[in-house]
């Protein structure tokens, strides 16, 4: 385990995003923003930037990623659940989910899978694709709603709907006990060889769909379970297309 998770190294440069006092990291959001801007340039190119209007949303996500349980509770975010990040096309959902993985990987990690790739795999390989996601591993299903219909040897299936129902079963299988932490403080087990892990299998989603559109495409059963599995965090519908 990295003994200095509050210090990020990019090439020959180091970025300190917090301080350790009494074995606890005190994160600094202004320093986090500086680091995320630099890392965003490295990942997505020189045109990347954090927009002022997105900062409240990014602050919520940062508190979730560092697992600041107290601050999240103050904002109505349950750190036991995953993130359902919604917003219009091009607002930066996927980029943020990729970028924030680098903030505190010892706390929050997952594999990002485009939903269309999952359906393509089902159409080719069949039901073994579903079994792949019925495992205790964290995933982010990217662009929910843009995937085509699933069909394998004449058998049609709402692939992501079935996977989300299975992920709900995994999520509820093992209850999780989390102790509250103070604002902007996250405990560091500096001498531990293992990261602090959760019993839940967490699922995250990015999507352009609203709740009604999700229900129409995946059914009421899926929508009702999404409420139990996810924290809904939404970009403004007036968010600009940052890809232009």
PDB file of C-alpha atoms in Angstrom:
ATOM      1  CA  UNK A   1       0.000   0.000   0.000  1.00  0.00           C
ATOM      2  CA  UNK A   2       1.217   3.497  -0.838  1.00  0.00           C
ATOM      3  CA  UNK A   3       2.292   5.084   2.496  1.00  0.00           C
ATOM      4  CA  UNK A   4       1.724   8.588   1.066  1.00  0.00           C
ATOM      5  CA  UNK A   5      -1.605   8.475  -0.802  1.00  0.00           C
ATOM      6  CA  UNK A   6      -1.955  12.236  -0.247  1.00  0.00           C
ATOM      7  CA  UNK A   7       1.019  12.906  -2.542  1.00  0.00           C
ATOM      8  CA  UNK A   8       0.535  12.292  -6.265  1.00  0.00           C
ATOM      9  CA  UNK A   9       3.482  11.818  -8.595  1.00  0.00           C
ATOM     10  CA  UNK A  10       3.213  12.645 -12.286  1.00  0.00           C
ATOM     11  CA  UNK A  11       6.540  12.286 -14.042  1.00  0.00           C
ATOM     12  CA  UNK A  12       9.042  14.319 -12.057  1.00  0.00           C
ATOM     13  CA  UNK A  13       6.349  16.458 -10.402  1.00  0.00           C
ATOM     14  CA  UNK A  14       4.657  15.832  -7.068  1.00  0.00           C
ATOM     15  CA  UNK A  15       1.240  17.174  -6.032  1.00  0.00           C
ATOM     16  CA  UNK A  16       0.239  17.200  -2.390  1.00  0.00           C
ATOM     17  CA  UNK A  17      -3.549  17.049  -2.090  1.00  0.00           C
ATOM     18  CA  UNK A  18      -3.692  16.897   1.699  1.00  0.00           C
ATOM     19  CA  UNK A  19      -1.754  16.511   4.914  1.00  0.00           C
ATOM     20  CA  UNK A  20      -1.387  13.605   7.309  1.00  0.00           C
ATOM     21  CA  UNK A  21      -1.992  14.562  10.923  1.00  0.00           C
ATOM     22  CA  UNK A  22      -2.421  11.918  13.625  1.00  0.00           C
ATOM     23  CA  UNK A  23      -2.541   9.162  10.982  1.00  0.00           C
ATOM     24  CA  UNK A  24      -5.421  10.882   9.190  1.00  0.00           C
ATOM     25  CA  UNK A  25      -5.379  12.554   5.772  1.00  0.00           C
ATOM     26  CA  UNK A  26      -6.885  16.053   5.786  1.00  0.00           C
ATOM     27  CA  UNK A  27      -7.727  16.641   2.139  1.00  0.00           C
ATOM     28  CA  UNK A  28      -7.707  20.098   0.548  1.00  0.00           C
ATOM     29  CA  UNK A  29     -10.246  20.554  -2.265  1.00  0.00           C
ATOM     30  CA  UNK A  30      -8.338  23.445  -3.865  1.00  0.00           C
ATOM     31  CA  UNK A  31      -5.218  21.277  -4.078  1.00  0.00           C
ATOM     32  CA  UNK A  32      -7.311  18.385  -5.369  1.00  0.00           C
ATOM     33  CA  UNK A  33      -8.642  20.612  -8.168  1.00  0.00           C
ATOM     34  CA  UNK A  34      -5.106  21.585  -9.145  1.00  0.00           C
ATOM     35  CA  UNK A  35      -4.068  17.944  -9.311  1.00  0.00           C
ATOM     36  CA  UNK A  36      -7.175  16.890 -11.242  1.00  0.00           C
ATOM     37  CA  UNK A  37      -6.587  19.608 -13.826  1.00  0.00           C
ATOM     38  CA  UNK A  38      -3.005  18.405 -14.355  1.00  0.00           C
ATOM     39  CA  UNK A  39      -4.015  14.752 -14.484  1.00  0.00           C
ATOM     40  CA  UNK A  40      -6.861  15.625 -16.839  1.00  0.00           C
ATOM     41  CA  UNK A  41      -4.426  17.267 -19.235  1.00  0.00           C
ATOM     42  CA  UNK A  42      -2.284  14.134 -19.189  1.00  0.00           C
ATOM     43  CA  UNK A  43      -5.228  11.803 -19.753  1.00  0.00           C
ATOM     44  CA  UNK A  44      -7.419  13.789 -22.143  1.00  0.00           C
ATOM     45  CA  UNK A  45      -5.240  16.475 -23.718  1.00  0.00           C
ATOM     46  CA  UNK A  46      -4.444  20.132 -23.262  1.00  0.00           C
ATOM     47  CA  UNK A  47      -8.033  21.289 -23.768  1.00  0.00           C
ATOM     48  CA  UNK A  48      -9.232  19.574 -20.592  1.00  0.00           C
ATOM     49  CA  UNK A  49     -10.250  21.818 -17.725  1.00  0.00           C
ATOM     50  CA  UNK A  50     -12.508  21.803 -14.703  1.00  0.00           C
ATOM     51  CA  UNK A  51     -15.358  24.242 -15.255  1.00  0.00           C
ATOM     52  CA  UNK A  52     -16.406  26.522 -12.419  1.00  0.00           C
ATOM     53  CA  UNK A  53     -20.048  25.550 -12.765  1.00  0.00           C
ATOM     54  CA  UNK A  54     -19.127  21.874 -12.298  1.00  0.00           C
ATOM     55  CA  UNK A  55     -17.194  22.369  -9.057  1.00  0.00           C
ATOM     56  CA  UNK A  56     -20.102  21.631  -6.660  1.00  0.00           C
ATOM     57  CA  UNK A  57     -20.716  18.330  -8.448  1.00  0.00           C
ATOM     58  CA  UNK A  58     -16.989  17.510  -8.474  1.00  0.00           C
ATOM     59  CA  UNK A  59     -16.768  18.321  -4.763  1.00  0.00           C
ATOM     60  CA  UNK A  60     -19.506  15.755  -4.072  1.00  0.00           C
ATOM     61  CA  UNK A  61     -17.708  13.149  -6.153  1.00  0.00           C
ATOM     62  CA  UNK A  62     -14.372  13.887  -4.478  1.00  0.00           C
ATOM     63  CA  UNK A  63     -15.906  13.412  -1.027  1.00  0.00           C
ATOM     64  CA  UNK A  64     -17.287  10.083  -2.227  1.00  0.00           C
ATOM     65  CA  UNK A  65     -13.997   8.944  -3.773  1.00  0.00           C
ATOM     66  CA  UNK A  66     -11.962   9.707  -0.648  1.00  0.00           C
ATOM     67  CA  UNK A  67     -14.787   8.074   1.364  1.00  0.00           C
ATOM     68  CA  UNK A  68     -15.343  11.097   3.586  1.00  0.00           C
ATOM     69  CA  UNK A  69     -18.407   9.534   5.202  1.00  0.00           C
ATOM     70  CA  UNK A  70     -19.383  12.510   7.329  1.00  0.00           C
ATOM     71  CA  UNK A  71     -19.271  15.078   4.519  1.00  0.00           C
ATOM     72  CA  UNK A  72     -21.116  12.693   2.199  1.00  0.00           C
ATOM     73  CA  UNK A  73     -23.836  12.185   4.804  1.00  0.00           C
ATOM     74  CA  UNK A  74     -24.217  15.963   5.085  1.00  0.00           C
ATOM     75  CA  UNK A  75     -24.868  16.066   1.328  1.00  0.00           C
ATOM     76  CA  UNK A  76     -27.198  13.060   1.288  1.00  0.00           C
ATOM     77  CA  UNK A  77     -24.643  10.715  -0.276  1.00  0.00           C
ATOM     78  CA  UNK A  78     -24.453   7.141   0.991  1.00  0.00           C
ATOM     79  CA  UNK A  79     -20.886   5.855   0.723  1.00  0.00           C
ATOM     80  CA  UNK A  80     -22.216   2.277   0.802  1.00  0.00           C
ATOM     81  CA  UNK A  81     -23.845   2.815  -2.596  1.00  0.00           C
ATOM     82  CA  UNK A  82     -22.470   3.343  -6.085  1.00  0.00           C
ATOM     83  CA  UNK A  83     -22.671   6.473  -8.231  1.00  0.00           C
ATOM     84  CA  UNK A  84     -25.298   7.036 -10.939  1.00  0.00           C
ATOM     85  CA  UNK A  85     -23.887  10.001 -12.853  1.00  0.00           C
ATOM     86  CA  UNK A  86     -26.333  11.560 -15.286  1.00  0.00           C
ATOM     87  CA  UNK A  87     -26.210  14.504 -17.650  1.00  0.00           C
ATOM     88  CA  UNK A  88     -26.479  15.571 -21.281  1.00  0.00           C
ATOM     89  CA  UNK A  89     -24.201  14.332 -24.048  1.00  0.00           C
ATOM     90  CA  UNK A  90     -20.659  15.659 -23.806  1.00  0.00           C
ATOM     91  CA  UNK A  91     -20.886  17.144 -20.300  1.00  0.00           C
ATOM     92  CA  UNK A  92     -17.907  15.103 -19.083  1.00  0.00           C
ATOM     93  CA  UNK A  93     -19.408  12.126 -17.234  1.00  0.00           C
ATOM     94  CA  UNK A  94     -17.067   9.460 -18.578  1.00  0.00           C
ATOM     95  CA  UNK A  95     -13.991  11.670 -18.279  1.00  0.00           C
ATOM     96  CA  UNK A  96     -14.748  12.356 -14.610  1.00  0.00           C
ATOM     97  CA  UNK A  97     -15.279   8.687 -13.803  1.00  0.00           C
ATOM     98  CA  UNK A  98     -11.917   7.906 -15.422  1.00  0.00           C
ATOM     99  CA  UNK A  99     -10.126  10.860 -13.844  1.00  0.00           C
ATOM    100  CA  UNK A 100     -11.350  10.414 -10.283  1.00  0.00           C
ATOM    101  CA  UNK A 101     -10.077   6.832 -10.203  1.00  0.00           C
ATOM    102  CA  UNK A 102      -6.645   8.381  -9.697  1.00  0.00           C
ATOM    103  CA  UNK A 103      -7.679  10.428  -6.653  1.00  0.00           C
ATOM    104  CA  UNK A 104      -7.786   7.714  -3.984  1.00  0.00           C
ATOM    105  CA  UNK A 105      -7.439   4.262  -5.597  1.00  0.00           C
ATOM    106  CA  UNK A 106      -6.816   2.749  -2.152  1.00  0.00           C
ATOM    107  CA  UNK A 107     -10.406   3.774  -1.316  1.00  0.00           C
ATOM    108  CA  UNK A 108     -12.448   3.640  -4.522  1.00  0.00           C
ATOM    109  CA  UNK A 109     -11.638   1.571  -7.604  1.00  0.00           C
ATOM    110  CA  UNK A 110     -13.554  -0.145 -10.396  1.00  0.00           C
ATOM    111  CA  UNK A 111     -13.277  -1.245 -14.011  1.00  0.00           C
ATOM    112  CA  UNK A 112     -14.985   0.969 -16.600  1.00  0.00           C
ATOM    113  CA  UNK A 113     -16.865  -1.006 -19.270  1.00  0.00           C
ATOM    114  CA  UNK A 114     -18.827   0.601 -22.143  1.00  0.00           C
ATOM    115  CA  UNK A 115     -22.310  -0.910 -22.145  1.00  0.00           C
ATOM    116  CA  UNK A 116     -22.221  -1.463 -25.893  1.00  0.00           C
ATOM    117  CA  UNK A 117     -19.148  -3.703 -25.439  1.00  0.00           C
ATOM    118  CA  UNK A 118     -21.056  -5.807 -22.928  1.00  0.00           C
ATOM    119  CA  UNK A 119     -23.907  -6.372 -25.391  1.00  0.00           C
ATOM    120  CA  UNK A 120     -21.491  -7.115 -28.244  1.00  0.00           C
ATOM    121  CA  UNK A 121     -19.900  -9.740 -25.983  1.00  0.00           C
ATOM    122  CA  UNK A 122     -23.305 -11.271 -25.188  1.00  0.00           C
ATOM    123  CA  UNK A 123     -24.255 -11.396 -28.855  1.00  0.00           C
ATOM    124  CA  UNK A 124     -21.011 -13.261 -29.558  1.00  0.00           C
ATOM    125  CA  UNK A 125     -20.533 -15.437 -26.479  1.00  0.00           C
ATOM    126  CA  UNK A 126     -23.985 -15.763 -24.955  1.00  0.00           C
ATOM    127  CA  UNK A 127     -24.915 -16.088 -21.312  1.00  0.00           C
ATOM    128  CA  UNK A 128     -21.369 -16.563 -20.043  1.00  0.00           C
ATOM    129  CA  UNK A 129     -21.064 -12.788 -20.508  1.00  0.00           C
ATOM    130  CA  UNK A 130     -23.674 -12.284 -17.802  1.00  0.00           C
ATOM    131  CA  UNK A 131     -21.743 -14.530 -15.424  1.00  0.00           C
ATOM    132  CA  UNK A 132     -18.696 -12.299 -15.781  1.00  0.00           C
ATOM    133  CA  UNK A 133     -20.541  -9.454 -14.044  1.00  0.00           C
ATOM    134  CA  UNK A 134     -22.144 -11.654 -11.398  1.00  0.00           C
ATOM    135  CA  UNK A 135     -18.922 -11.539  -9.382  1.00  0.00           C
ATOM    136  CA  UNK A 136     -17.711  -9.540  -6.400  1.00  0.00           C
ATOM    137  CA  UNK A 137     -15.896  -6.921  -8.427  1.00  0.00           C
ATOM    138  CA  UNK A 138     -16.594  -3.217  -8.814  1.00  0.00           C
ATOM    139  CA  UNK A 139     -17.669  -1.957 -12.238  1.00  0.00           C
ATOM    140  CA  UNK A 140     -18.670   1.281 -13.886  1.00  0.00           C
ATOM    141  CA  UNK A 141     -21.080   0.699 -16.774  1.00  0.00           C
ATOM    142  CA  UNK A 142     -20.444   3.584 -19.132  1.00  0.00           C
ATOM    143  CA  UNK A 143     -23.130   5.132 -21.349  1.00  0.00           C
ATOM    144  CA  UNK A 144     -26.100   3.113 -20.140  1.00  0.00           C
ATOM    145  CA  UNK A 145     -28.840   3.373 -22.727  1.00  0.00           C
ATOM    146  CA  UNK A 146     -26.768   3.626 -25.905  1.00  0.00           C
ATOM    147  CA  UNK A 147     -26.147  -0.119 -26.163  1.00  0.00           C
ATOM    148  CA  UNK A 148     -27.968  -2.139 -28.874  1.00  0.00           C
ATOM    149  CA  UNK A 149     -30.414  -4.934 -28.136  1.00  0.00           C
ATOM    150  CA  UNK A 150     -28.948  -8.235 -27.072  1.00  0.00           C
ATOM    151  CA  UNK A 151     -29.528 -11.314 -29.213  1.00  0.00           C
ATOM    152  CA  UNK A 152     -27.706 -14.643 -29.123  1.00  0.00           C
ATOM    153  CA  UNK A 153     -28.813 -17.436 -31.456  1.00  0.00           C
ATOM    154  CA  UNK A 154     -32.286 -15.965 -31.710  1.00  0.00           C
ATOM    155  CA  UNK A 155     -32.623 -15.399 -27.966  1.00  0.00           C
ATOM    156  CA  UNK A 156     -33.333 -11.716 -27.313  1.00  0.00           C
ATOM    157  CA  UNK A 157     -32.342 -10.274 -23.956  1.00  0.00           C
ATOM    158  CA  UNK A 158     -32.250  -6.928 -22.217  1.00  0.00           C
ATOM    159  CA  UNK A 159     -28.618  -7.552 -21.288  1.00  0.00           C
ATOM    160  CA  UNK A 160     -27.918  -4.559 -19.049  1.00  0.00           C
ATOM    161  CA  UNK A 161     -31.286  -4.962 -17.338  1.00  0.00           C
ATOM    162  CA  UNK A 162     -30.404  -8.532 -16.368  1.00  0.00           C
ATOM    163  CA  UNK A 163     -26.906  -7.567 -15.271  1.00  0.00           C
ATOM    164  CA  UNK A 164     -28.208  -4.734 -13.088  1.00  0.00           C
ATOM    165  CA  UNK A 165     -30.643  -7.094 -11.365  1.00  0.00           C
ATOM    166  CA  UNK A 166     -27.763  -9.489 -10.673  1.00  0.00           C
ATOM    167  CA  UNK A 167     -25.609  -6.645  -9.410  1.00  0.00           C
ATOM    168  CA  UNK A 168     -28.398  -5.676  -7.024  1.00  0.00           C
ATOM    169  CA  UNK A 169     -28.389  -9.192  -5.608  1.00  0.00           C
ATOM    170  CA  UNK A 170     -24.630  -8.962  -5.099  1.00  0.00           C
ATOM    171  CA  UNK A 171     -24.965  -5.544  -3.515  1.00  0.00           C
ATOM    172  CA  UNK A 172     -27.474  -6.728  -0.931  1.00  0.00           C
ATOM    173  CA  UNK A 173     -25.768 -10.039  -0.180  1.00  0.00           C
ATOM    174  CA  UNK A 174     -23.217  -8.708   2.312  1.00  0.00           C
ATOM    175  CA  UNK A 175     -24.213  -5.853   4.634  1.00  0.00           C
ATOM    176  CA  UNK A 176     -21.537  -3.265   5.197  1.00  0.00           C
ATOM    177  CA  UNK A 177     -20.533  -1.555   8.421  1.00  0.00           C
ATOM    178  CA  UNK A 178     -18.962   1.870   8.026  1.00  0.00           C
ATOM    179  CA  UNK A 179     -17.940   4.178  10.841  1.00  0.00           C
ATOM    180  CA  UNK A 180     -18.466   7.908  10.357  1.00  0.00           C
ATOM    181  CA  UNK A 181     -15.426  10.059   9.745  1.00  0.00           C
ATOM    182  CA  UNK A 182     -15.056  13.804  10.314  1.00  0.00           C
ATOM    183  CA  UNK A 183     -15.251  16.357   7.512  1.00  0.00           C
ATOM    184  CA  UNK A 184     -12.354  16.132   5.029  1.00  0.00           C
ATOM    185  CA  UNK A 185     -10.614  13.437   7.090  1.00  0.00           C
ATOM    186  CA  UNK A 186      -9.894   9.909   5.926  1.00  0.00           C
ATOM    187  CA  UNK A 187      -7.980   7.414   8.036  1.00  0.00           C
ATOM    188  CA  UNK A 188      -4.738   6.030   6.623  1.00  0.00           C
ATOM    189  CA  UNK A 189      -3.560   2.606   7.746  1.00  0.00           C
ATOM    190  CA  UNK A 190       0.060   3.445   6.972  1.00  0.00           C
ATOM    191  CA  UNK A 191       1.450   0.155   8.240  1.00  0.00           C
ATOM    192  CA  UNK A 192      -1.173  -2.053   6.607  1.00  0.00           C
ATOM    193  CA  UNK A 193      -0.268  -4.121   3.560  1.00  0.00           C
ATOM    194  CA  UNK A 194      -3.872  -4.192   2.372  1.00  0.00           C
ATOM    195  CA  UNK A 195      -6.134  -1.333   1.274  1.00  0.00           C
ATOM    196  CA  UNK A 196      -9.289  -0.666   3.249  1.00  0.00           C
ATOM    197  CA  UNK A 197     -11.998  -2.591   1.385  1.00  0.00           C
ATOM    198  CA  UNK A 198     -15.770  -2.838   1.514  1.00  0.00           C
ATOM    199  CA  UNK A 199     -17.922  -5.947   1.547  1.00  0.00           C
ATOM    200  CA  UNK A 200     -20.327  -4.576  -1.023  1.00  0.00           C
ATOM    201  CA  UNK A 201     -19.875  -5.186  -4.731  1.00  0.00           C
ATOM    202  CA  UNK A 202     -20.402  -1.644  -5.964  1.00  0.00           C
ATOM    203  CA  UNK A 203     -21.711  -0.672  -9.357  1.00  0.00           C
ATOM    204  CA  UNK A 204     -21.440   2.752 -10.958  1.00  0.00           C
ATOM    205  CA  UNK A 205     -23.202   4.058 -14.045  1.00  0.00           C
ATOM    206  CA  UNK A 206     -22.931   6.969 -16.448  1.00  0.00           C
ATOM    207  CA  UNK A 207     -25.969   7.722 -18.583  1.00  0.00           C
ATOM    208  CA  UNK A 208     -27.767  10.380 -20.595  1.00  0.00           C
ATOM    209  CA  UNK A 209     -31.121   8.895 -19.557  1.00  0.00           C
ATOM    210  CA  UNK A 210     -33.412  10.302 -16.893  1.00  0.00           C
ATOM    211  CA  UNK A 211     -35.327   8.126 -14.422  1.00  0.00           C
ATOM    212  CA  UNK A 212     -38.394   7.813 -16.652  1.00  0.00           C
ATOM    213  CA  UNK A 213     -36.290   6.822 -19.644  1.00  0.00           C
ATOM    214  CA  UNK A 214     -34.436   4.230 -17.574  1.00  0.00           C
ATOM    215  CA  UNK A 215     -37.743   2.715 -16.460  1.00  0.00           C
ATOM    216  CA  UNK A 216     -39.064   2.651 -20.017  1.00  0.00           C
ATOM    217  CA  UNK A 217     -35.974   0.870 -21.323  1.00  0.00           C
ATOM    218  CA  UNK A 218     -35.168  -1.486 -18.433  1.00  0.00           C
ATOM    219  CA  UNK A 219     -38.438  -1.840 -16.547  1.00  0.00           C
ATOM    220  CA  UNK A 220     -39.819  -0.872 -13.156  1.00  0.00           C
ATOM    221  CA  UNK A 221     -37.920  -3.633 -11.324  1.00  0.00           C
ATOM    222  CA  UNK A 222     -34.586  -2.216 -12.442  1.00  0.00           C
ATOM    223  CA  UNK A 223     -35.562   1.369 -11.681  1.00  0.00           C
ATOM    224  CA  UNK A 224     -36.717   0.499  -8.167  1.00  0.00           C
ATOM    225  CA  UNK A 225     -33.443  -1.308  -7.452  1.00  0.00           C
ATOM    226  CA  UNK A 226     -31.401   1.585  -8.782  1.00  0.00           C
ATOM    227  CA  UNK A 227     -32.777   3.705  -5.943  1.00  0.00           C
ATOM    228  CA  UNK A 228     -31.313   1.246  -3.446  1.00  0.00           C
ATOM    229  CA  UNK A 229     -27.967   0.802  -5.240  1.00  0.00           C
ATOM    230  CA  UNK A 230     -26.985   4.298  -6.309  1.00  0.00           C
ATOM    231  CA  UNK A 231     -26.440   7.883  -5.310  1.00  0.00           C
ATOM    232  CA  UNK A 232     -27.902  10.032  -8.085  1.00  0.00           C
ATOM    233  CA  UNK A 233     -25.529  12.856  -9.031  1.00  0.00           C
ATOM    234  CA  UNK A 234     -26.564  14.961 -12.009  1.00  0.00           C
ATOM    235  CA  UNK A 235     -25.033  17.557 -14.237  1.00  0.00           C
ATOM    236  CA  UNK A 236     -27.304  20.460 -15.129  1.00  0.00           C
ATOM    237  CA  UNK A 237     -29.323  19.878 -18.259  1.00  0.00           C
ATOM    238  CA  UNK A 238     -27.834  23.161 -19.470  1.00  0.00           C
ATOM    239  CA  UNK A 239     -24.270  21.825 -19.220  1.00  0.00           C
ATOM    240  CA  UNK A 240     -22.292  22.628 -22.346  1.00  0.00           C
ATOM    241  CA  UNK A 241     -20.820  20.002 -24.648  1.00  0.00           C
ATOM    242  CA  UNK A 242     -17.186  20.051 -23.564  1.00  0.00           C
ATOM    243  CA  UNK A 243     -16.067  18.024 -26.558  1.00  0.00           C
ATOM    244  CA  UNK A 244     -16.625  20.921 -28.981  1.00  0.00           C
TER     245      UNK A 244
END
